[in-house]
Amino acid sequence: MDKKILGKINSPQDVKKLDAAELKPLCDEIRETLIETLSKSGGHLSSNLGTVELSVALHRVFDSPKDQIVWDVGHQSYTHKILTGRKDKLSTIRTKGGISGFPNPKESEHDAFIAGHSSTSLAASYGLARAKTISGQDGHVVAVIGDGAASGGMFYEGINNIGRSHDRLVVVLNDNKISISKNIGGLAKYLSEIRVRPRYFKIKDRIERFVTNIPFFGRWLRRKIVSSKSMIKHAIYHMTWFEEFGFVYLGPVDGHDVTSLCEVLQRAKSLNKPVFVHVETVKGKGYKYAEDNPGAYHGVTPFDREQGNSVNKTSDGFSEAFGKILTELGKKDDRICAISPAMKYASGLDLFAKEHPRRFLDVGIAEPLAVTCAAGMAKNALVPVVAIYSSFLQRAYDQVLHDAAIDNLHIILAIDRAGIVGNDGETHQGIFDVAFLSTIPNVKIYSPSDINELEMCINKAIYKEDGVVAVRYPKGKPAEIPEKFALNSCEKTLYSSGLGDNKNCIIVTYGREYWACTKAVEMLESENTQADILKLVKLECTPEIIEILMQYKNVVFVEECVQRGSISELFGYELAKSGYKGKYVSRTLGNSFIPHQSIDEALTECMLDSKNVYKLIKEII
């Protein structure tokens, strides 16, 4: 496709210069660009195909960056990036040194607020709009939130506060009837009901125009009707839930009719008060495979656009294995329940949901609810397992501490995507869970290195432990560990190089880093150099472990975690307290946020790959 119109777009101002007749062709060219580019690079496809017209209309009507657009979650903002001077960088998206897959204010002044987690846009927009009101700044704030994100608690907190303000804030609900998994809850049902009555708004407008045109007292009568609200609205139809909270409600409007979108957004802008715009879109719009199966094309690896099949299909081995293990345990023990915060498929719980539907809960994008719900189930003698990404567990820290750990309630946290996750970048790296969980009393943490250990750890978490038990595992398949290092346990294992009794150096590690350490030791052994490995599975620092380490001249802890609050930091403290006289070195991820790049690139940059671990040991011994 010849992208003549898109070729003229280098900023939002260029969108405003287009003739109205050029808007639809522009959308077609953008959609083609998204399919063409993401079929080669991978990225978030379905969500962005669904927001092309909406993005164009937003930049046609509003004046970014004076008007600030906040994208919820942010994986639906690719067209926004194209229209704000980054179209030539789209092929670099989510790669090292390229543009982010999410809005990032460091990247562009048009990205008003960073967003990688769901349901935050209303709170952020409320703060931005309040600041404009208080300081007398010009401009509007627009929050674009999906119907799936509207299942999160912060959405309702935002609605409750924004509607009674007088700020220039427009909330745009991108209603595509699906998030990553099928939407859950009362709001999804409510939205499906009000979609069938857009005629109310047309009738309302006609009556208002009729009343206004009555000679002499028409305008006075209109003001009386509008100010009382109930007369006209209840005469035609009940008020929407959003109007009850103080919003002016506009919609539903066809999210793929760019002309209608521009009209309704212009009206919302002109009101200069909180407005709720309900936009209906089709996730995956314009690409048949994505329309038919939007969940499968939510986040894609490179694929054959003609056939629609993924070129580099990968299996998240740990996630799938976890789901199978829990499903089998559920067949033998009807106390076992599974809870997902809107990630049934990605977390491997689809099989459990199919086999044990009565014992499966999808609570929507509501991580705090998932954890406290689990605590309630545990209180009544069930064994709940919450499958949750590491970076999403951060949102339920208070619930783990206050609702579960204090009462020593037995819940299991199956923490997926623990450690570096790669191309999703800063907002999704699972590098903090060990640090914040290890400080909470009554919490035990397990970090298996392979599928066998994963099964052992889940069994022990369910049947041998009490209190909160976390089993954390990384994204993707486990690496193949050489047979002599495959020492499976759910506690700890000690590998000795067999090069004599020389207690020169021992490496302490856990989880995915065990593989890198085994490779480093193999390289050392090829040079007739000794280094032992103490692999932790249960992350604890016991007197027995300290006694083992005290025998070595050099202790090196290799850990895929932030430095502050890490297990290696705890070990350093305990060794010092025990009077250790040798050299202790910890190699961690440091104390900074890690940008988007591949997992291997990130581990190498942080010097946690096998070659860098080998170099570290060589320098020490």
XYZ file of C-alpha atoms in Angstrom:
621
model
C 0.000 0.000 0.000
C 1.277 3.457 -0.927
C 1.194 5.440 2.339
C 0.859 8.905 0.822
C -1.127 10.427 3.675
C 0.837 8.819 6.508
C 3.986 10.100 4.836
C 2.792 13.650 5.577
C 2.281 12.987 9.303
C 5.187 13.914 11.559
C 3.305 15.485 14.468
C -0.257 15.852 15.776
C -0.482 19.230 14.046
C -0.200 17.445 10.709
C -3.314 15.408 11.556
C -5.279 18.635 12.046
C -4.205 19.910 8.603
C -5.775 16.970 6.761
C -9.059 17.245 4.912
C -11.856 15.269 6.536
C -11.879 12.959 3.512
C -8.267 11.995 4.201
C -8.891 10.662 7.715
C -10.232 7.234 6.761
C -7.427 6.562 4.245
C -4.942 7.635 6.939
C -6.439 5.051 9.298
C -6.180 2.380 6.612
C -2.510 3.221 6.050
C -1.762 3.134 9.777
C -3.494 -0.224 10.179
C -1.486 -1.631 7.280
C 1.714 -0.263 8.831
C 0.929 -1.934 12.162
C 0.260 -5.342 10.574
C 3.286 -5.093 8.298
C 5.681 -3.993 11.050
C 4.504 -6.206 13.900
C 4.431 -9.309 11.715
C 8.208 -8.850 11.499
C 9.084 -7.448 14.926
C 6.350 -8.764 17.197
C 4.525 -6.671 19.769
C 0.973 -5.901 20.853
C -1.192 -6.275 17.748
C -4.908 -6.756 18.510
C -5.238 -3.872 20.962
C -3.548 -1.421 18.598
C -5.570 -2.432 15.556
C -8.652 -1.608 17.600
C -7.596 1.952 18.516
C -6.445 3.378 15.167
C -9.454 5.622 14.514
C -9.684 6.611 18.176
C -6.035 7.703 18.217
C -6.447 9.721 15.026
C -9.596 11.398 16.370
C -7.924 12.253 19.691
C -5.061 14.020 17.956
C -7.456 15.687 15.502
C -9.505 17.210 18.340
C -7.079 17.716 21.205
C -3.777 19.614 21.226
C -1.036 17.366 22.584
C 1.103 17.964 24.600
C -0.894 20.934 26.027
C -3.829 18.556 26.206
C -2.450 15.502 27.979
C -3.505 12.034 26.819
C -3.038 9.223 29.350
C -3.191 5.709 27.922
C -4.235 3.013 30.355
C -1.925 -0.033 30.309
C -0.395 1.605 27.241
C -0.087 -1.363 24.916
C -2.845 0.288 22.842
C -0.774 3.420 22.123
C 1.192 2.411 19.005
C -0.876 4.631 16.689
C -0.382 7.470 19.163
C 3.365 6.924 18.828
C 3.106 6.923 15.025
C 1.241 10.237 15.067
C 3.648 11.894 17.492
C 6.862 11.705 15.504
C 7.894 8.088 16.062
C 6.584 6.329 12.951
C 10.092 5.782 11.578
C 11.085 4.043 14.816
C 8.127 1.678 14.972
C 10.221 -1.247 13.722
C 12.469 -0.833 16.797
C 9.610 -1.140 19.268
C 10.380 -3.222 22.375
C 13.977 -3.832 21.291
C 17.144 -2.648 22.989
C 17.710 1.008 22.179
C 14.352 1.241 20.385
C 11.082 2.794 21.450
C 9.087 1.356 24.315
C 5.962 -0.741 23.865
C 4.270 1.497 26.441
C 3.951 5.271 26.922
C 7.113 6.697 28.421
C 7.552 10.417 29.189
C 11.339 10.025 28.794
C 10.710 9.096 25.170
C 8.313 11.863 24.118
C 6.580 14.937 25.532
C 3.381 13.498 24.056
C 3.498 10.561 26.506
C 1.890 12.279 29.467
C 2.295 9.466 31.989
C 4.080 6.114 32.118
C 1.718 3.164 31.945
C 2.492 -0.530 31.990
C -0.060 -1.663 34.560
C -3.808 -1.518 34.281
C -6.446 0.816 35.758
C -4.112 3.687 36.687
C -5.170 6.229 34.045
C -8.073 7.797 35.900
C -6.045 8.445 39.051
C -3.139 9.883 37.052
C -5.461 11.988 34.896
C -7.298 13.275 37.940
C -3.993 14.466 39.375
C -2.947 16.076 36.087
C -6.318 17.801 35.692
C -6.394 18.968 39.315
C -2.955 20.491 38.847
C -4.174 22.367 35.769
C -7.196 23.673 37.662
C -5.242 24.696 40.756
C -2.430 26.419 38.885
C -4.574 27.917 36.137
C -2.903 25.937 33.339
C -4.646 25.701 29.998
C -5.657 22.449 28.359
C -7.638 19.281 28.921
C -6.670 15.838 30.180
C -7.916 12.699 28.447
C -7.799 9.233 30.018
C -8.157 6.326 27.571
C -9.062 3.149 29.433
C -10.151 -0.266 28.169
C -13.215 -2.084 29.456
C -10.959 -4.830 30.824
C -8.962 -2.281 32.840
C -12.265 -0.978 34.199
C -12.453 -4.119 36.360
C -9.658 -2.749 38.563
C -10.411 -1.008 41.837
C -8.588 2.202 40.940
C -11.075 2.747 38.107
C -13.930 3.014 40.604
C -11.916 5.195 42.963
C -11.215 7.514 40.048
C -14.838 7.609 38.894
C -15.969 8.422 42.432
C -13.653 11.432 42.684
C -13.481 12.794 39.132
C -17.233 13.026 38.566
C -17.739 15.483 41.415
C -14.843 17.689 40.382
C -15.046 20.566 37.919
C -11.849 19.705 36.084
C -11.461 19.585 32.300
C -11.136 15.810 32.153
C -12.465 13.431 29.512
C -12.582 9.705 30.210
C -12.702 7.630 27.027
C -13.795 4.046 27.595
C -12.460 1.839 24.800
C -15.096 -0.870 24.969
C -14.041 -3.870 22.883
C -15.858 -6.434 25.044
C -12.583 -8.219 25.796
C -9.305 -7.471 27.538
C -6.572 -10.134 27.407
C -8.929 -12.742 28.770
C -12.718 -12.403 28.666
C -13.954 -9.548 30.824
C -15.404 -10.476 34.167
C -17.882 -8.792 36.470
C -20.802 -6.442 36.762
C -19.399 -3.582 34.713
C -18.918 -5.798 31.661
C -22.556 -6.839 31.923
C -23.676 -3.247 32.432
C -21.787 -2.018 29.381
C -23.371 -4.714 27.261
C -26.780 -3.445 28.386
C -26.235 0.244 27.614
C -24.787 -0.580 24.208
C -28.319 -1.370 23.064
C -29.742 2.055 23.883
C -27.761 4.751 22.055
C -31.096 6.012 20.662
C -31.661 7.688 24.041
C -28.954 10.248 23.329
C -30.325 11.073 19.890
C -33.803 11.567 21.344
C -32.358 13.674 24.152
C -30.597 15.964 21.661
C -33.745 16.344 19.565
C -35.868 17.270 22.580
C -33.292 19.789 23.799
C -33.146 21.415 20.335
C -36.954 21.493 20.157
C -37.299 23.082 23.579
C -34.574 25.633 22.832
C -36.383 26.775 19.668
C -39.676 27.521 21.459
C -40.220 31.295 21.101
C -39.637 33.613 24.050
C -39.043 31.147 26.878
C -37.409 28.167 25.116
C -33.861 28.783 26.411
C -35.176 29.359 29.936
C -37.142 26.103 29.777
C -34.115 24.200 28.473
C -31.974 25.451 31.368
C -34.605 24.343 33.836
C -34.816 20.894 32.274
C -31.063 20.397 32.051
C -30.413 21.658 35.574
C -32.957 19.294 37.060
C -31.528 16.404 35.014
C -34.195 13.936 35.998
C -37.041 15.468 33.973
C -35.676 14.794 30.521
C -33.484 11.813 31.329
C -36.000 9.838 33.300
C -38.767 10.750 30.873
C -36.826 9.044 28.090
C -34.632 6.542 29.906
C -32.918 6.090 33.241
C -29.630 7.896 33.794
C -26.451 5.942 33.178
C -24.365 4.858 36.135
C -21.651 7.309 35.053
C -24.057 10.242 35.139
C -25.013 9.294 38.667
C -21.384 9.969 39.576
C -21.464 13.429 38.013
C -20.156 12.816 34.486
C -21.739 13.941 31.279
C -22.144 10.660 29.405
C -21.717 10.556 25.619
C -22.143 7.398 23.598
C -21.927 4.643 22.724
C -20.178 5.800 19.570
C -18.716 3.657 16.772
C -14.995 3.544 17.472
C -14.183 2.906 13.818
C -16.125 5.865 12.427
C -13.472 8.558 12.657
C -15.911 11.341 11.724
C -18.350 10.433 14.504
C -15.466 10.093 16.934
C -14.214 13.577 16.106
C -17.703 15.004 16.598
C -18.277 13.403 19.991
C -14.779 14.220 21.242
C -15.190 17.835 20.123
C -18.429 17.987 22.087
C -16.721 16.456 25.136
C -13.922 19.013 24.879
C -16.328 21.934 24.628
C -18.111 21.064 27.875
C -15.023 21.861 30.023
C -16.077 19.471 32.768
C -15.820 15.720 33.502
C -17.171 13.817 30.508
C -17.409 10.062 29.984
C -17.190 8.999 26.321
C -18.190 5.414 25.609
C -16.461 4.148 22.444
C -17.164 0.728 20.942
C -14.258 -0.879 19.079
C -13.318 -4.256 17.668
C -10.078 -5.673 19.022
C -7.942 -6.788 16.088
C -9.939 -4.624 13.644
C -8.820 -4.987 10.030
C -6.890 -8.238 10.359
C -9.143 -11.283 10.177
C -6.994 -13.618 12.252
C -6.784 -11.054 15.066
C -10.500 -10.266 14.897
C -11.381 -13.962 15.108
C -8.982 -14.646 17.971
C -7.947 -11.342 19.601
C -6.477 -13.024 22.678
C -4.023 -15.053 20.595
C -2.898 -11.899 18.788
C -2.723 -9.676 21.853
C 1.037 -10.029 22.122
C 2.703 -11.652 19.135
C 6.095 -12.891 18.072
C 6.937 -12.473 14.361
C 4.301 -14.199 12.207
C 3.328 -14.900 8.620
C 0.742 -12.217 7.948
C -0.829 -14.172 5.071
C -1.225 -17.395 7.020
C -1.603 -15.831 10.457
C 0.524 -18.498 12.109
C 3.387 -17.558 14.378
C 6.849 -18.006 12.891
C 8.532 -18.315 16.265
C 5.985 -20.054 18.407
C 7.350 -20.445 21.889
C 5.925 -22.249 24.847
C 6.093 -20.731 28.283
C 7.187 -24.028 29.783
C 7.023 -23.020 33.428
C 3.517 -21.538 33.091
C 2.110 -24.517 31.228
C 3.769 -26.983 33.593
C 2.385 -25.141 36.599
C -1.131 -25.350 35.165
C -0.850 -29.093 34.525
C 0.628 -29.779 37.964
C -2.110 -27.840 39.742
C -4.847 -29.453 37.646
C -3.651 -32.938 38.580
C -3.425 -32.023 42.255
C -6.944 -30.615 42.011
C -8.250 -34.001 40.882
C -7.000 -35.579 44.100
C -7.776 -32.760 46.519
C -11.025 -30.826 46.272
C -9.748 -28.193 48.708
C -7.433 -26.792 46.039
C -8.749 -23.686 44.286
C -7.146 -21.417 41.714
C -7.504 -17.645 41.392
C -6.449 -15.507 38.431
C -6.494 -11.716 38.066
C -7.544 -11.780 34.383
C -4.592 -13.923 33.239
C -6.112 -17.387 32.970
C -4.406 -18.365 29.728
C -1.079 -16.609 30.217
C -0.655 -18.139 33.673
C -1.501 -21.654 32.522
C -4.786 -21.923 34.444
C -7.048 -22.558 31.453
C -6.742 -26.329 31.971
C -7.582 -26.041 35.676
C -10.572 -23.829 34.839
C -11.831 -26.441 32.383
C -11.356 -29.411 34.722
C -12.448 -27.705 37.964
C -14.738 -24.793 36.989
C -16.365 -24.494 40.438
C -12.966 -24.075 42.067
C -11.615 -21.506 39.616
C -12.061 -17.762 40.046
C -11.131 -15.058 37.560
C -11.547 -11.809 39.478
C -10.612 -9.478 36.629
C -7.710 -7.051 36.768
C -7.915 -6.818 40.540
C -4.766 -8.202 42.146
C -5.548 -6.971 45.681
C -8.941 -8.666 45.489
C -7.304 -11.909 44.331
C -5.012 -12.091 47.359
C -7.574 -11.084 49.998
C -10.151 -13.411 48.438
C -7.583 -16.196 48.765
C -7.089 -15.278 52.417
C -10.829 -15.584 52.982
C -10.911 -18.981 51.286
C -7.994 -20.164 53.404
C -9.806 -19.036 56.538
C -12.591 -21.435 55.617
C -10.271 -24.415 55.125
C -9.662 -24.289 51.364
C -6.205 -24.196 49.780
C -6.209 -21.249 47.349
C -3.466 -20.780 44.751
C -3.155 -17.300 43.248
C -1.382 -17.359 39.877
C 0.041 -13.901 39.359
C 2.889 -12.172 37.533
C 5.702 -10.896 39.727
C 5.270 -7.293 38.589
C 1.505 -7.478 39.226
C 1.967 -8.904 42.715
C 3.465 -5.543 43.666
C -0.059 -4.166 43.520
C -1.192 -6.559 46.251
C 1.688 -6.064 48.704
C -0.583 -4.701 51.427
C -2.985 -7.606 51.047
C -0.197 -10.185 51.354
C 1.083 -8.491 54.480
C -2.110 -7.344 56.173
C -4.780 -9.802 55.070
C -2.836 -13.066 54.779
C 0.511 -13.043 56.588
C -0.582 -11.419 59.842
C -3.103 -14.208 60.474
C -0.681 -16.807 59.047
C -3.278 -17.912 56.513
C -2.187 -20.663 54.156
C -2.306 -19.265 50.638
C 0.029 -20.118 47.767
C 1.335 -17.420 45.445
C 2.372 -18.920 42.100
C 4.562 -16.060 40.912
C 5.025 -16.195 37.149
C 7.479 -14.025 35.149
C 9.856 -13.804 38.116
C 13.088 -12.056 37.179
C 13.874 -10.379 33.866
C 10.968 -10.572 31.394
C 12.564 -8.802 28.438
C 10.837 -6.636 25.866
C 7.992 -5.321 28.038
C 10.607 -3.355 29.942
C 10.691 -1.414 33.212
C 7.049 -1.777 34.140
C 7.014 -5.563 33.825
C 10.398 -6.750 35.127
C 9.780 -9.221 37.963
C 12.812 -8.202 39.985
C 11.306 -6.951 43.245
C 9.204 -9.831 44.613
C 12.021 -11.497 46.568
C 12.991 -8.189 48.162
C 9.519 -7.265 49.350
C 8.276 -10.740 50.261
C 11.353 -11.722 52.260
C 10.710 -8.906 54.747
C 7.208 -10.135 55.657
C 6.898 -12.593 58.584
C 5.165 -15.920 57.873
C 6.121 -15.843 54.170
C 8.214 -18.626 52.651
C 9.740 -18.303 49.182
C 10.672 -21.105 46.797
C 12.508 -20.580 43.506
C 12.804 -23.774 41.422
C 15.304 -24.076 38.585
C 13.421 -26.581 36.432
C 10.065 -28.314 36.015
C 10.884 -31.192 38.376
C 11.694 -28.747 41.152
C 8.589 -26.730 40.309
C 6.408 -29.776 40.960
C 8.249 -30.575 44.176
C 7.884 -26.996 45.382
C 4.155 -26.778 44.637
C 3.545 -30.034 46.489
C 5.553 -28.854 49.470
C 3.871 -25.444 49.439
C 0.453 -27.073 49.594
C 1.069 -29.978 51.958
C 4.168 -29.268 54.054
C 4.060 -25.548 54.773
C 1.730 -23.155 56.523
C 1.236 -19.427 56.136
C 1.889 -17.610 52.861
C 4.044 -19.647 50.474
C 5.419 -18.144 47.280
C 6.673 -20.331 44.437
C 8.381 -18.105 41.860
C 9.535 -19.089 38.372
C 10.766 -17.195 35.293
C 9.236 -16.528 31.917
C 9.732 -19.185 29.264
C 11.215 -22.638 29.227
C 13.842 -23.784 31.688
C 17.325 -24.157 30.257
C 18.747 -27.644 29.932
C 21.018 -28.210 32.905
C 23.858 -30.709 32.440
C 23.082 -34.024 34.132
C 25.773 -33.757 36.797
C 24.268 -30.440 37.958
C 20.636 -31.581 37.861
C 20.353 -32.026 41.615
C 16.627 -31.644 42.208
C 15.396 -30.650 45.620
C 12.933 -28.310 47.231
C 15.439 -27.158 49.846
C 19.083 -26.794 48.718
C 21.723 -28.771 46.866
C 25.493 -28.614 46.987
C 27.526 -29.381 43.880
C 31.218 -30.079 44.434
C 33.612 -29.921 41.507
C 35.443 -33.044 42.625
C 38.828 -31.370 42.255
C 39.932 -32.154 45.790
C 39.102 -30.692 49.184
C 40.172 -27.193 48.257
C 37.534 -24.910 49.776
C 38.554 -21.975 47.650
C 35.298 -20.682 46.200
C 31.591 -21.426 46.393
C 28.844 -19.847 44.305
C 25.427 -19.398 45.923
C 22.487 -18.920 43.590
C 18.891 -19.897 42.847
C 16.274 -20.023 40.084
C 17.234 -19.296 36.490
C 20.728 -18.128 37.448
C 21.653 -21.674 38.431
C 22.059 -22.505 34.735
C 24.474 -19.591 34.158
C 26.472 -20.649 37.200
C 26.763 -24.264 36.012
C 28.100 -23.051 32.670
C 30.608 -20.828 34.456
C 31.762 -23.759 36.592
C 32.147 -25.935 33.498
C 34.436 -23.297 31.995
C 36.427 -23.160 35.224
C 36.710 -26.950 35.401
C 38.050 -27.038 31.855
C 40.951 -24.985 33.253
C 41.289 -27.307 36.257
C 39.915 -24.601 38.541
C 37.627 -25.499 41.402
C 34.356 -23.780 42.302
C 31.421 -25.378 44.105
C 27.768 -24.358 43.797
C 25.222 -24.126 46.575
C 21.829 -23.949 44.919
C 19.023 -22.589 47.062
C 15.466 -23.625 46.301
C 13.849 -22.421 49.497
C 15.204 -18.914 49.898
C 16.328 -18.863 53.487
C 19.525 -18.290 55.362
C 19.816 -21.010 58.015
C 22.642 -21.665 60.505
C 23.381 -24.871 58.586
C 23.941 -22.930 55.355
C 26.120 -20.344 57.068
C 28.210 -23.166 58.548
C 28.809 -24.538 55.033
C 29.829 -21.144 53.665
C 32.167 -20.385 56.552
C 34.444 -23.175 55.268
C 35.224 -21.328 52.016
C 37.773 -18.601 51.344
C 35.512 -16.926 48.798
C 31.717 -16.791 48.671
C 30.054 -15.391 45.548
C 26.272 -14.892 45.532
C 24.723 -14.589 42.047
C 21.139 -13.376 42.139
C 18.554 -12.164 39.615
C 17.061 -9.597 41.972
C 17.517 -5.970 42.935
C 20.363 -5.405 45.392
C 18.492 -3.761 48.253
C 16.457 -6.335 50.120
C 17.998 -9.216 48.200
C 18.752 -12.622 49.677
C 22.443 -12.011 48.972
C 22.277 -8.896 51.141
C 20.822 -11.009 53.952
C 23.582 -13.600 53.511
C 26.258 -10.910 53.679
C 24.803 -9.670 56.948
C 24.590 -13.155 58.475
C 28.144 -14.043 57.414
C 29.501 -10.829 58.895
C 27.578 -11.466 62.106
C 29.095 -14.946 62.266
C 32.628 -13.539 61.950
C 33.355 -14.659 58.394
C 36.946 -13.677 57.486
C 36.904 -14.576 53.787
C 35.824 -12.541 50.791
C 32.111 -12.155 50.114
C 30.863 -10.776 46.769
C 27.287 -10.442 45.559
C 26.340 -9.966 41.913
C 22.754 -8.739 41.508
C 20.698 -6.564 39.174
C 21.709 -3.456 41.077
C 19.213 -0.780 42.069
C 17.809 0.641 38.860
C 14.898 -0.005 36.547
C 15.816 -2.204 33.597
C 14.631 -0.991 30.165
C 13.142 -3.076 27.359
C 15.444 -5.519 25.623
C 15.603 -9.297 25.297
C 16.091 -11.419 28.406
C 19.551 -12.492 27.283
C 20.563 -8.906 26.521
C 19.413 -7.731 29.935
C 21.202 -10.522 31.804
C 24.394 -9.831 29.859
C 24.150 -6.097 30.491
C 23.742 -6.795 34.211
C 26.670 -9.254 34.020
C 24.560 -12.197 35.107
C 25.240 -14.333 32.028
C 27.563 -17.355 32.251
C 30.589 -15.615 30.715
C 30.429 -12.723 33.143
C 29.940 -15.051 36.105
C 33.003 -17.000 34.910
C 35.029 -13.761 34.685
C 33.909 -12.758 38.186
C 35.076 -16.053 39.688
C 38.396 -15.850 37.804
C 39.023 -12.363 39.172
C 38.370 -13.542 42.719
C 40.404 -16.737 42.731
